[in-house]
């Protein structure tokens, strides 16, 4: 086992004007035994990062170290890592036993009986001992992914690298395998990097989550911290489902102890405590984005039944009953569509008017450049729990 350090790493594909910067100045320090999930939208540089750690892609600038040793010029087979892919990458003509043992045969000089014992132990860990003499074609997608995992663990590598390993599985199996991979990782204690575009996987699996966008690290922190205290608007919108509700406003007027922030056409406004605005250095005329998580939106059936300063009216577009609660899609009269998670007993009619309210304590505020000024539960943006922030 070993730490994996990604230091000031940049990856360019091509050069000059036609060149693409796939990863820019990336710094991620993965501790020995830690499980870090790289998450972000398609094209943000996740796979490129993983492939550089694996040695499948060259590094344009910076260094990658495994166990304290710089591996920039080390061949993939000499890096002592095991990779698990989305497409399983099993040999169709070999049995499961041969597939699991294949890498071991070439990467170690273990005698045959010891190799076989390790293959059987790995198969047992993955609960596929009964399949050892089958061929991949006879297996379901979930079973094949178990074989791929077995093949990774049998090598007892210094690190596991997972590249979207669950994307080919159906939703139910995906959830099951998520838990299994997490359990396996913590039992084996092997340093792991896991790439996914699925924020739910990132939230449920990692010790820490690295959110990437446009090849740059946006935030590196434990999942709950990323959710509660996103460092910028991108992270706030990317993590969470349904995603955070946003309202683009301009700081308009100062009133009695409150400042009014309004959307440009003034159909919607919200009054912030003046002391909050002063503390955060929010100036009149500046642009400000309000953010609220759907579970923090307080929806009432009677629009009149609310404090007008901290609420507004919305039209119910869609009601989605989830069993435990209902998801509402709300039209707030502008470009933004809002979601609200409400009690399952609250079922407003589609097309009806409701009151939407939220307390300042649950509010996230973002500056015009996307930077977080204030996150939920904190008085200001001086939250220091987060370890890495890109501007
Ligand atoms: P992700 O895994 O987050 O979807 P990638 O790491 O695959 O993103 O890609 C990051 C960026 O690099 C994208 O803009 C992609 O088009 C580009 N890219 C990836 N691989 C290559 C390649 N072999 N040649 C040129 N550009 C590439």
Coordinates of C-alpha atoms and ligand atoms in Angstrom, one line a residue:
X1 CA 0.0 0.0 0.0
X2 CA 1.1 3.5 -0.7
X3 CA 0.2 7.1 -1.0
X4 CA -0.4 8.6 -4.4
X5 CA 0.7 12.1 -5.0
X6 CA -0.3 14.2 -8.0
X7 CA 1.7 17.4 -8.0
X8 CA 1.3 20.4 -10.3
X9 CA 0.3 18.0 -13.0
X10 CA -0.7 19.4 -16.4
X11 CA -1.7 17.3 -19.5
X12 CA -1.7 18.8 -23.0
X13 CA -3.0 16.9 -26.0
X14 CA -1.3 18.3 -29.1
X15 CA 0.6 21.6 -29.0
X16 CA 0.3 25.2 -29.9
X17 CA -3.1 26.7 -30.9
X18 CA -4.7 23.4 -31.6
X19 CA -3.5 21.9 -28.3
X20 CA -6.1 20.9 -25.6
X21 CA -5.3 21.3 -21.9
X22 CA -7.0 18.3 -20.5
X23 CA -5.7 18.7 -16.9
X24 CA -4.3 21.9 -15.5
X25 CA -2.0 22.3 -12.5
X26 CA -3.6 19.5 -10.6
X27 CA -2.6 18.8 -7.0
X28 CA -4.1 15.8 -5.2
X29 CA -2.5 14.0 -2.3
X30 CA -4.1 10.6 -1.7
X31 CA -3.1 9.2 1.6
X32 CA -2.1 5.6 2.2
X33 CA -5.3 3.5 2.3
X34 CA -7.5 6.4 1.4
X35 CA -10.4 6.2 -1.1
X36 CA -10.6 9.3 -3.3
X37 CA -13.2 9.8 -5.9
X38 CA -12.6 12.0 -9.0
X39 CA -15.9 13.4 -10.1
X40 CA -17.0 15.9 -12.7
X41 CA -18.8 16.3 -16.0
X42 CA -17.7 14.6 -19.2
X43 CA -14.5 16.0 -20.5
X44 CA -13.3 17.5 -17.2
X45 CA -10.1 15.4 -17.2
X46 CA -10.9 12.6 -14.8
X47 CA -9.9 9.7 -17.0
X48 CA -6.8 11.5 -18.2
X49 CA -5.7 11.9 -14.6
X50 CA -6.3 8.3 -13.8
X51 CA -4.5 7.2 -17.0
X52 CA -1.5 9.3 -16.0
X53 CA -1.4 7.6 -12.6
X54 CA -1.6 4.3 -14.4
X55 CA 1.1 5.2 -16.8
X56 CA -1.1 4.8 -19.8
X57 CA -0.7 8.5 -20.7
X58 CA 2.4 10.7 -20.5
X59 CA 2.6 13.7 -18.1
X60 CA 3.2 17.1 -19.8
X61 CA 4.2 18.9 -16.6
X62 CA 4.5 18.0 -12.9
X63 CA 5.1 14.8 -11.1
X64 CA 3.1 11.7 -10.0
X65 CA 4.5 9.6 -7.1
X66 CA 3.4 6.3 -5.8
X67 CA 4.7 5.4 -2.3
X68 CA 7.0 8.4 -2.4
X69 CA 8.7 7.4 -5.7
X70 CA 8.3 9.5 -8.8
X71 CA 6.8 7.3 -11.5
X72 CA 6.6 9.7 -14.4
X73 CA 8.9 7.5 -16.5
X74 CA 7.9 4.1 -14.9
X75 CA 6.2 1.6 -17.2
X76 CA 2.6 0.8 -16.3
X77 CA 3.5 -2.8 -15.4
X78 CA 6.2 -1.6 -13.0
X79 CA 3.9 0.7 -11.0
X80 CA 2.3 -2.1 -8.9
X81 CA -1.3 -0.8 -9.4
X82 CA -4.4 -2.6 -10.6
X83 CA -7.0 -1.0 -12.8
X84 CA -10.7 -1.9 -13.1
X85 CA -12.5 -0.7 -16.2
X86 CA -16.1 0.0 -17.2
X87 CA -16.0 -2.7 -19.9
X88 CA -14.4 -5.4 -17.5
X89 CA -11.7 -6.2 -20.1
X90 CA -11.9 -10.0 -19.6
X91 CA -10.5 -12.5 -22.0
X92 CA -13.5 -14.3 -23.5
X93 CA -11.7 -17.6 -24.3
X94 CA -10.3 -18.0 -20.8
X95 CA -12.1 -19.4 -17.8
X96 CA -12.7 -17.1 -14.8
X97 CA -9.9 -18.9 -13.0
X98 CA -7.5 -18.1 -15.8
X99 CA -8.8 -14.5 -16.1
X100 CA -8.2 -13.8 -12.5
X101 CA -4.8 -15.5 -12.5
X102 CA -3.6 -14.1 -15.7
X103 CA -2.0 -10.9 -14.4
X104 CA -0.4 -12.8 -11.5
X105 CA 1.3 -15.2 -13.9
X106 CA 3.1 -12.4 -15.6
X107 CA 3.6 -9.9 -12.8
X108 CA 4.9 -12.4 -10.2
X109 CA 7.1 -15.5 -10.0
X110 CA 4.7 -17.3 -7.5
X111 CA 4.6 -21.1 -7.9
X112 CA 1.5 -22.4 -9.6
X113 CA -0.1 -23.8 -6.4
X114 CA 0.3 -20.5 -4.5
X115 CA -1.1 -18.6 -7.5
X116 CA -4.1 -20.9 -7.5
X117 CA -4.6 -20.4 -3.8
X118 CA -4.6 -16.7 -4.3
X119 CA -7.0 -16.9 -7.2
X120 CA -9.4 -18.9 -5.0
X121 CA -9.1 -16.6 -2.1
X122 CA -9.9 -13.6 -4.4
X123 CA -12.8 -15.5 -5.9
X124 CA -14.1 -16.2 -2.4
X125 CA -13.8 -12.5 -1.4
X126 CA -15.8 -11.6 -4.5
X127 CA -18.3 -14.4 -3.9
X128 CA -17.7 -16.0 -7.3
X129 CA -16.0 -19.3 -6.3
X130 CA -18.7 -21.3 -8.1
X131 CA -17.9 -19.5 -11.4
X132 CA -14.2 -20.3 -11.6
X133 CA -14.6 -22.8 -14.4
X134 CA -17.1 -20.8 -16.4
X135 CA -16.2 -18.4 -19.3
X136 CA -17.0 -14.7 -19.2
X137 CA -19.8 -15.2 -21.9
X138 CA -21.8 -17.3 -19.4
X139 CA -21.8 -14.5 -16.8
X140 CA -24.1 -11.5 -16.1
X141 CA -22.7 -8.0 -16.1
X142 CA -22.6 -7.9 -12.3
X143 CA -20.7 -11.2 -12.2
X144 CA -18.2 -10.1 -14.8
X145 CA -17.5 -6.9 -12.8
X146 CA -16.9 -9.1 -9.8
X147 CA -14.4 -11.1 -11.8
X148 CA -12.7 -7.9 -12.9
X149 CA -12.5 -6.9 -9.2
X150 CA -11.2 -10.3 -8.3
X151 CA -8.5 -9.9 -10.9
X152 CA -7.5 -6.6 -9.3
X153 CA -7.4 -7.8 -5.7
X154 CA -5.5 -11.0 -6.5
X155 CA -2.4 -9.0 -7.3
X156 CA -2.4 -7.3 -3.9
X157 CA -1.3 -4.0 -5.6
X158 CA -0.2 -0.8 -3.9
X159 CA -3.2 1.0 -5.4
X160 CA -6.5 0.4 -7.2
X161 CA -7.6 2.6 -10.0
X162 CA -11.3 2.4 -11.0
X163 CA -12.5 3.9 -14.2
X164 CA -16.3 4.2 -14.1
X165 CA -16.5 0.5 -13.2
X166 CA -20.2 0.5 -12.6
X167 CA -21.6 2.4 -15.6
X168 CA -22.5 -0.7 -17.5
X169 CA -24.7 -2.1 -14.7
X170 CA -28.4 -1.5 -14.1
X171 CA -29.4 1.0 -11.4
X172 CA -30.1 -1.6 -8.7
X173 CA -26.9 -3.5 -9.2
X174 CA -24.9 -0.3 -9.4
X175 CA -26.1 0.6 -5.9
X176 CA -25.3 -2.8 -4.6
X177 CA -21.8 -2.8 -6.1
X178 CA -21.1 0.6 -4.8
X179 CA -21.5 -0.7 -1.3
X180 CA -19.4 -3.8 -2.1
X181 CA -16.5 -1.8 -3.6
X182 CA -16.5 0.5 -0.5
X183 CA -16.6 -2.5 1.8
X184 CA -13.8 -4.2 -0.1
X185 CA -11.7 -1.1 -0.2
X186 CA -12.0 -0.5 3.6
X187 CA -11.4 -4.2 4.4
X188 CA -8.3 -4.4 2.2
X189 CA -7.2 -0.9 3.0
X190 CA -5.7 -0.4 -0.4
X191 CA -5.2 3.2 -1.6
X192 CA -7.9 3.8 -4.3
X193 CA -8.7 6.3 -6.9
X194 CA -12.2 6.0 -8.4
X195 CA -13.4 8.0 -11.5
X196 CA -17.1 8.7 -12.1
X197 CA -19.3 11.3 -13.6
X198 CA -22.1 10.2 -11.1
X199 CA -22.2 12.5 -8.1
X200 CA -24.2 9.9 -6.2
X201 CA -21.3 7.5 -6.4
X202 CA -18.9 10.2 -5.3
X203 CA -21.1 11.1 -2.3
X204 CA -21.6 7.5 -1.2
X205 CA -18.1 6.0 -1.8
X206 CA -15.2 8.2 -1.2
X207 CA -13.3 9.2 2.0
X208 CA -12.7 12.4 0.0
X209 CA -14.1 13.7 -3.3
X210 CA -12.1 15.7 -5.8
X211 CA -14.5 17.7 -8.0
X212 CA -13.0 18.6 -11.4
X213 CA -14.2 21.0 -14.0
X214 CA -12.4 22.0 -17.2
X215 CA -9.3 20.1 -16.1
X216 CA -9.0 22.1 -12.8
X217 CA -9.6 21.0 -9.3
X218 CA -12.5 22.8 -7.8
X219 CA -12.6 21.2 -4.3
X220 CA -11.1 18.3 -2.5
X221 CA -12.9 17.4 0.7
X222 CA -15.1 14.7 2.4
X223 CA -18.4 14.2 0.6
X224 CA -20.6 15.9 3.3
X225 CA -18.3 18.9 3.4
X226 CA -18.5 19.3 -0.4
X227 CA -22.3 19.1 -0.1
X228 CA -22.7 21.5 2.8
X229 CA -19.8 23.9 2.0
X230 CA -19.2 23.9 -1.8
X231 CA -16.4 26.3 -2.6
X232 CA -18.0 27.7 -5.6
X233 CA -21.2 27.7 -7.7
X234 CA -20.0 25.0 -10.0
X235 CA -19.5 22.5 -7.1
X236 CA -22.8 23.6 -5.5
X237 CA -24.7 22.8 -8.7
X238 CA -22.9 19.6 -9.5
X239 CA -23.1 17.8 -6.2
X240 CA -26.6 17.0 -5.0
X241 CA -29.7 15.6 -6.7
X242 CA -32.0 17.3 -7.5
X243 CA -29.4 20.0 -7.8
X244 CA -29.2 23.2 -5.8
X245 CA -31.7 25.9 -6.7
X246 CA -30.2 29.2 -7.9
X247 CA -31.5 32.7 -8.3
X248 CA -29.4 35.3 -10.2
X249 CA -29.9 38.7 -8.5
X250 CA -28.5 42.2 -8.3
X251 CA -28.0 43.9 -5.0
X252 CA -30.5 46.7 -5.2
X253 CA -31.5 48.8 -2.3
X254 CA -30.8 49.1 1.3
X255 CA -33.8 49.3 3.6
X256 CA -34.5 49.0 7.3
X257 CA -31.9 46.5 8.5
X258 CA -32.2 44.6 5.2
X259 CA -30.9 44.8 1.7
X260 CA -33.0 43.8 -1.2
X261 CA -31.6 41.5 -3.9
X262 CA -33.7 41.3 -7.0
X263 CA -33.7 39.5 -10.3
X264 CA -33.1 41.9 -13.1
X265 CA -36.8 42.3 -13.9
X266 CA -37.7 42.6 -10.3
X267 CA -40.3 40.0 -10.4
X268 CA -38.5 38.2 -7.6
X269 CA -36.7 39.7 -4.7
X270 CA -35.3 38.5 -1.3
X271 CA -34.3 40.6 1.6
X272 CA -31.0 39.8 3.2
X273 CA -30.1 40.9 6.7
X274 CA -28.0 44.0 6.3
X275 CA -25.5 42.7 8.8
X276 CA -24.9 39.6 6.6
X277 CA -24.3 41.8 3.6
X278 CA -21.9 44.0 5.4
X279 CA -20.0 41.1 6.9
X280 CA -19.6 39.6 3.5
X281 CA -18.7 42.9 1.8
X282 CA -21.6 42.7 -0.6
X283 CA -21.9 46.0 -2.4
X284 CA -24.9 47.7 -4.0
X285 CA -25.0 47.1 -7.7
X286 CA -23.0 43.8 -7.5
X287 CA -24.3 40.6 -8.9
X288 CA -25.1 37.9 -6.4
X289 CA -26.4 34.3 -6.9
X290 CA -28.6 32.8 -4.2
X291 CA -28.5 29.1 -3.8
X292 CA -30.8 26.8 -1.8
X293 CA -30.9 23.0 -1.5
X294 CA -34.3 21.6 -2.5
X295 CA -34.7 20.1 1.0
X296 CA -34.3 23.5 2.5
X297 CA -37.0 25.2 0.4
X298 CA -40.1 25.7 2.5
X299 CA -43.2 25.5 0.3
X300 CA -46.6 26.5 1.6
X301 CA -50.0 26.0 -0.1
X302 CA -51.2 29.5 0.7
X303 CA -48.9 32.1 -0.9
X304 CA -50.4 34.7 1.5
X305 CA -49.2 32.7 4.5
X306 CA -45.6 33.9 4.6
X307 CA -43.2 36.7 5.2
X308 CA -43.0 38.6 2.0
X309 CA -39.4 39.7 2.5
X310 CA -38.0 36.2 2.6
X311 CA -40.3 34.4 0.2
X312 CA -41.9 34.6 -3.2
X313 CA -44.5 33.0 -5.3
X314 CA -44.0 30.1 -7.7
X315 CA -46.1 27.9 -10.0
X316 CA -46.1 24.2 -9.5
X317 CA -45.0 22.6 -12.8
X318 CA -44.6 19.0 -11.8
X319 CA -45.3 16.9 -8.7
X320 CA -43.2 13.7 -8.5
X321 CA -44.2 11.4 -5.6
X322 CA -41.1 9.5 -4.4
X323 CA -42.9 7.6 -1.7
X324 CA -41.0 9.0 1.3
X325 CA -41.4 12.6 0.0
X326 CA -42.5 14.5 -3.0
X327 CA -40.3 16.4 -5.5
X328 CA -41.8 19.6 -6.8
X329 CA -40.6 21.3 -9.9
X330 CA -41.4 25.0 -9.6
X331 CA -41.6 27.8 -12.1
X332 CA -40.3 30.9 -10.4
X333 CA -41.1 33.1 -13.4
X334 CA -37.6 33.3 -14.9
X335 CA -35.0 31.2 -16.6
X336 CA -34.4 29.2 -13.5
X337 CA -36.5 26.2 -12.6
X338 CA -36.5 25.2 -8.9
X339 CA -36.9 21.9 -7.2
X340 CA -38.3 21.4 -3.7
X341 CA -38.4 18.3 -1.6
X342 CA -41.6 18.3 0.5
X343 CA -43.5 16.0 2.7
X344 CA -45.3 13.2 0.9
X345 CA -48.6 14.5 2.4
X346 CA -48.2 17.8 0.6
X347 CA -49.5 17.3 -2.9
X348 CA -50.3 20.7 -4.5
X349 CA -52.1 20.7 -7.8
X350 CA -50.0 21.1 -10.9
X351 CA -50.4 24.7 -12.1
X352 CA -51.3 26.0 -8.7
X353 CA -49.6 28.9 -7.0
X354 CA -47.5 28.3 -3.9
X355 CA -45.4 30.3 -1.5
X356 CA -41.6 29.6 -1.5
X357 CA -39.7 30.6 1.5
X358 CA -36.3 29.9 3.0
X359 CA -34.3 31.1 5.9
X360 CA -31.1 33.0 5.5
X361 CA -29.3 30.3 7.6
X362 CA -29.8 27.7 4.8
X363 CA -28.8 30.1 2.0
X364 CA -25.6 29.9 0.0
X365 CA -24.4 33.1 -1.7
X366 CA -22.1 33.2 -4.6
X367 CA -20.2 36.2 -6.0
X368 CA -20.3 37.1 -9.7
X369 CA -17.2 35.0 -10.4
X370 CA -18.8 32.0 -8.8
X371 CA -16.8 32.1 -5.5
X372 CA -18.8 31.1 -2.4
X373 CA -19.4 34.0 -0.1
X374 CA -21.5 32.1 2.4
X375 CA -22.6 28.5 2.7
X376 CA -25.4 26.9 4.6
X377 CA -25.1 27.3 8.3
X378 CA -22.1 29.6 8.2
X379 CA -22.2 33.3 8.6
X380 CA -19.7 33.9 5.9
X381 CA -17.3 32.3 3.3
X382 CA -14.5 31.9 5.8
X383 CA -15.2 28.2 6.1
X384 CA -11.7 26.6 6.4
X385 CA -12.5 22.9 6.3
X386 CA -11.8 22.6 2.7
X387 CA -8.3 21.6 1.6
X388 CA -7.9 22.8 -1.9
X389 CA -9.8 25.5 -3.8
X390 CA -9.2 26.6 -7.3
X391 CA -10.2 30.2 -8.0
Ligands
LIG1 P1 -13.4 12.8 -18.6 O1 -12.8 11.5 -18.2 O2 -13.6 13.7 -17.4 O3 -14.6 12.7 -19.4 P2 -11.0 13.1 -20.3 O4 -9.9 13.0 -19.3 O5 -11.4 11.9 -21.1 O6 -12.4 13.6 -19.6 O7 -10.8 14.3 -21.3 C1 -10.4 15.6 -20.9 C2 -10.2 16.4 -22.2 O8 -9.1 15.9 -23.0 C3 -11.4 16.4 -23.1 O9 -11.5 17.7 -23.6 C4 -11.1 15.4 -24.1 O10 -11.7 15.7 -25.4 C5 -9.6 15.6 -24.3 N1 -8.9 14.3 -24.7 C6 -9.0 13.2 -24.0 N2 -8.2 12.2 -24.6 C7 -7.7 12.8 -25.7 C8 -6.8 12.4 -26.7 N3 -6.3 11.1 -26.8 N4 -6.5 13.3 -27.7 C9 -6.9 14.5 -27.7 N5 -7.7 15.0 -26.7 C10 -8.1 14.2 -25.7

